[in-house]
Amino acid sequence: MLERNQQESGVDLLAVVPGANLRYLTGLEMHTSERITLALFPLGGQPVFVLPGLEAPSAEAALKIEASLYTYTDEQGPGAAFRQMATDLDLEGKVFGVEHLHMRVLELRRLEKHADHAKFVDADPLLSGLRIVKDKEEIEALRRAAEANQECFRQVMKHIQPGVTEQELAVIWQRAALEAENSQMSDQPPIVASGPNGASPHTTATSRRLQNGDLVTIDAFLLVDGYYSDITRTYAVGEPDDELQRIYSVVQEANAAARAIIKPRIEAQEVDRTARQVIDKAGYGEYFIHRTGHGMGLEIHEEPNIVEGNDLLLEPGMVFTVEPGIYVTDLGGVRIEDNVLVTETGCETLTTLPRELTRL
Amino acid sequence: MLERNQQESGVDLLAVVPGANLRYLTGLEMHTSERITLALFPLGGQPVFVLPGLEAPSAEAALKIEASLYTYTDEQGPGAAFRQMATDLDLEGKVFGVEHLHMRVLELRRLEKHADHAKFVDADPLLSGLRIVKDKEEIEALRRAAEANQECFRQVMKHIQPGVTEQELAVIWQRAALEAENSQMSDQPPIVASGPNGASPHTTATSRRLQNGDLVTIDAFLLVDGYYSDITRTYAVGEPDDELQRIYSVVQEANAAARAIIKPRIEAQEVDRTARQVIDKAGYGEYFIHRTGHGMGLEIHEEPNIVEGNDLLLEPGMVFTVEPGIYVTDLGGVRIEDNVLVTETGCETLTTLPRELTRL
């Protein structure tokens, strides 16, 4: 399938840097650093790696495919390895597909240097085309990730009460995440946003203490067996005021309405429109300041994008979030985020935590 | 100082993406995603941000400097915001400094699109020039990071014994890291490499159980208050065989010799040569397959690079690792990594965990 996509896109060589695509294509989990690692997939040929010599033992052990390795030491730098590889592969004038979302200027300039008259095109559509429909094994990993993340939320829920800080709740989630089987920690702690802090959809947990009447929004993603889950729930501390309760109901309705219409052959933007209509109608349209969802899999954000303007037709096996929200400055915010799998007849919601307002 | 460096490098506009440089220049901690965030620093003018609207509330609250913000929604995408910004700043024909180590092709192509006839040069030397000498506050943060990381090592040491798995030890380190004050988790767990696994310098903890006679190498970095510590120690499980003990002594001697010569006005490569000479002389030169160290601060790897070929003169306030190692296939490996601060008269080793072979 990679070969067919390359052919259709007119890509002679697909260039891939460490990250989700490299993992998907080769099984290799590597990290970006100042030492360049680059894989090239020549159309119809054997993949080629340029990588630091000190990474070679781990890479050879983990590689699931046949490949040629060009290594270099810290003293040498990558120049000679790239030169040799360029000569062996005859890179002049070739069309390279590169990952706009992942490749750095560092790797681009390096390729330009060793491939005269080459052309560089965006390979992200080609690559997301490979990854957008999940197979059985991937769906099982996504299920495990969702369940493990839910268990972390259950741990946090036990500690939601007046006086606890946002940061303390974030650490409780992280502790639970660390104990989850085959989990991998993230360098981004969960969002915990209470009271007026909830008005900012992307914020960091602070030392603010929860108070009676607060809503508190917790948004956390967890990686299990290489696949993500991304969940948001908003809880009440005691009894929030009427407007917050009304906002909560509107978001809950938007979440339910959007999930209810998901099925194969509808456009991705239809899901966004459905959630937005509910919120618009309730008079909060201007406070729903982001798309309704994003795909997830090996990356926390990937295709399909659930946004106005995306007329992509949904297919069975696609997995994405549904996460409408309302954010009102000085008052607070609500977001309810689920993970859904498109099925043959509709959709299955992988996340099952209660969506009614829970008062703690 | 930024302005002077820009002037000297002939950079009209410095373009910075989320990461260490953005944090250093603005106080803003943001994350890379498919939604472009980009800061431009026009020479002698006020900084300008293009960023997603949903990030704007947090960004405005965290920004330590005056700046103009151009925002966009998910529906709009960044096109119109970039166009408006390009018109206001008159980008045509300008020289942009871009971070080769951090900017993606995504941001580069976006800038190229909105700045006709612009020239793009590597701004990494300019930026590392700003960051390479640490001030008092940064050094205090680096000290706290080193001490917190050492405490994590002390926790792990208690559990090193036959039968425990590498993965279990990695989780013990992570648990301790999570409890450290102002720490931030990493998406890379510590390296725990026991027995023959130690022959690979960059490997991942496995389910292998420690055995009597093993050496086990633990390499872990910890972020505290935004600054890194990076420590490696190799421990013995019971009594390793003679060759492993000999290798350990050689690495210990190389580490001590390299640290002993560090002082202002010697070349960075001299530190590498000193460590390498000890290992070469003992007959293990071909098994020391990486540079002797790397700078650290806001990033885990930054300047100065302690490698043959780097004739940079050390200065007081520079902070880097000294981490010689020997790796022998099928036998195992040893690495001893400390963090050092160049002082007016020599150097101070910030990491103080014992370096003699500890038998557990």
XYZ file of C-alpha atoms in Angstrom, chain B residues 176-322:
147
model
C 10.417 9.164 42.400
C 10.700 11.740 39.597
C 6.960 12.388 39.717
C 7.171 13.191 43.435
C 10.118 15.595 43.026
C 9.164 19.230 43.541
C 8.538 21.203 40.329
C 9.552 18.252 38.212
C 8.140 17.572 34.771
C 7.881 14.047 33.402
C 9.586 13.029 30.185
C 8.162 10.871 27.414
C 11.444 8.930 27.474
C 11.760 6.579 30.438
C 15.231 6.116 31.937
C 17.651 3.702 30.311
C 18.129 0.613 32.468
C 20.513 -1.818 30.766
C 21.705 -4.911 32.605
C 24.165 -7.650 31.725
C 24.712 -7.932 27.945
C 22.028 -5.254 27.329
C 24.552 -2.739 28.667
C 26.535 -3.127 25.440
C 24.048 -0.795 23.717
C 24.443 2.786 24.971
C 20.938 3.884 23.929
C 18.526 1.130 24.755
C 15.165 0.781 26.484
C 14.480 -1.041 29.731
C 13.296 -4.600 29.038
C 11.690 -7.395 31.047
C 15.154 -8.923 31.657
C 15.695 -9.863 35.303
C 18.941 -8.815 36.964
C 21.336 -11.653 37.730
C 24.228 -12.088 40.086
C 27.396 -10.837 38.421
C 25.583 -8.281 36.201
C 26.529 -4.704 35.766
C 23.458 -2.494 35.374
C 23.655 0.953 33.796
C 20.978 3.529 34.647
C 20.838 6.744 32.647
C 18.085 9.201 33.515
C 17.375 12.849 32.862
C 15.079 14.952 34.977
C 13.549 18.353 34.325
C 13.075 20.609 37.356
C 11.950 24.231 37.088
C 12.554 23.943 33.350
C 16.207 22.843 33.613
C 17.711 19.401 33.109
C 19.924 17.062 35.000
C 21.339 14.004 33.198
C 22.991 11.290 35.267
C 24.342 7.813 34.570
C 25.649 5.348 37.094
C 26.613 1.710 36.618
C 26.099 -0.619 39.584
C 27.192 -4.188 40.248
C 24.830 -6.972 41.228
C 27.035 -9.069 43.463
C 30.532 -9.644 42.082
C 31.035 -9.090 38.333
C 33.844 -10.910 36.519
C 37.348 -9.462 36.254
C 36.999 -7.921 32.815
C 33.836 -6.009 33.769
C 35.571 -4.751 36.887
C 38.553 -3.664 34.821
C 36.281 -1.856 32.338
C 34.582 -0.114 35.226
C 37.896 1.149 36.609
C 38.928 2.473 33.193
C 35.668 4.426 32.756
C 35.911 5.746 36.310
C 39.449 6.944 35.610
C 38.416 8.536 32.286
C 35.544 10.373 33.988
C 37.832 11.688 36.742
C 40.632 12.696 34.344
C 38.241 14.599 32.067
C 36.655 16.491 34.947
C 40.065 17.300 36.404
C 41.224 19.290 33.375
C 38.087 21.398 32.912
C 38.665 25.134 33.345
C 38.065 28.354 31.436
C 39.915 28.865 28.132
C 40.584 25.220 27.302
C 38.960 23.831 24.168
C 35.849 21.645 24.505
C 37.597 18.911 22.505
C 40.385 18.771 25.110
C 37.887 17.318 27.584
C 36.920 14.648 25.057
C 40.575 13.879 24.279
C 41.429 13.490 27.942
C 38.699 10.932 28.566
C 39.472 9.140 25.295
C 43.192 8.888 26.036
C 42.554 7.003 29.261
C 40.272 4.551 27.476
C 42.557 4.220 24.431
C 45.555 3.501 26.639
C 43.674 0.733 28.424
C 42.955 -0.870 25.042
C 39.231 -0.115 24.885
C 39.315 2.851 22.493
C 37.159 1.189 19.833
C 34.442 0.534 22.437
C 33.981 4.184 23.437
C 31.560 4.943 20.627
C 30.221 8.401 21.475
C 31.367 11.900 22.412
C 32.383 12.567 26.003
C 29.512 14.927 26.751
C 26.949 17.542 25.788
C 25.764 20.842 27.171
C 22.509 20.945 29.088
C 20.096 23.555 30.333
C 16.622 24.220 28.952
C 17.313 21.281 26.643
C 18.745 17.910 27.461
C 21.269 18.254 24.630
C 22.582 21.708 23.786
C 25.922 23.469 23.341
C 28.743 23.009 24.181
C 29.320 19.698 22.469
C 32.227 17.867 24.136
C 33.579 16.221 21.011
C 36.740 16.005 18.896
C 36.670 18.877 16.424
C 35.020 21.399 18.730
C 37.643 24.045 19.485
C 35.211 26.276 21.392
C 36.885 27.753 24.470
C 35.153 26.893 27.727
C 33.878 29.794 29.846
C 32.648 30.108 33.421
C 28.919 29.379 33.545
C 28.924 26.666 30.886
C 27.275 23.430 32.042
C 27.733 20.063 30.392
C 27.924 16.320 30.977
C 31.075 14.210 31.249
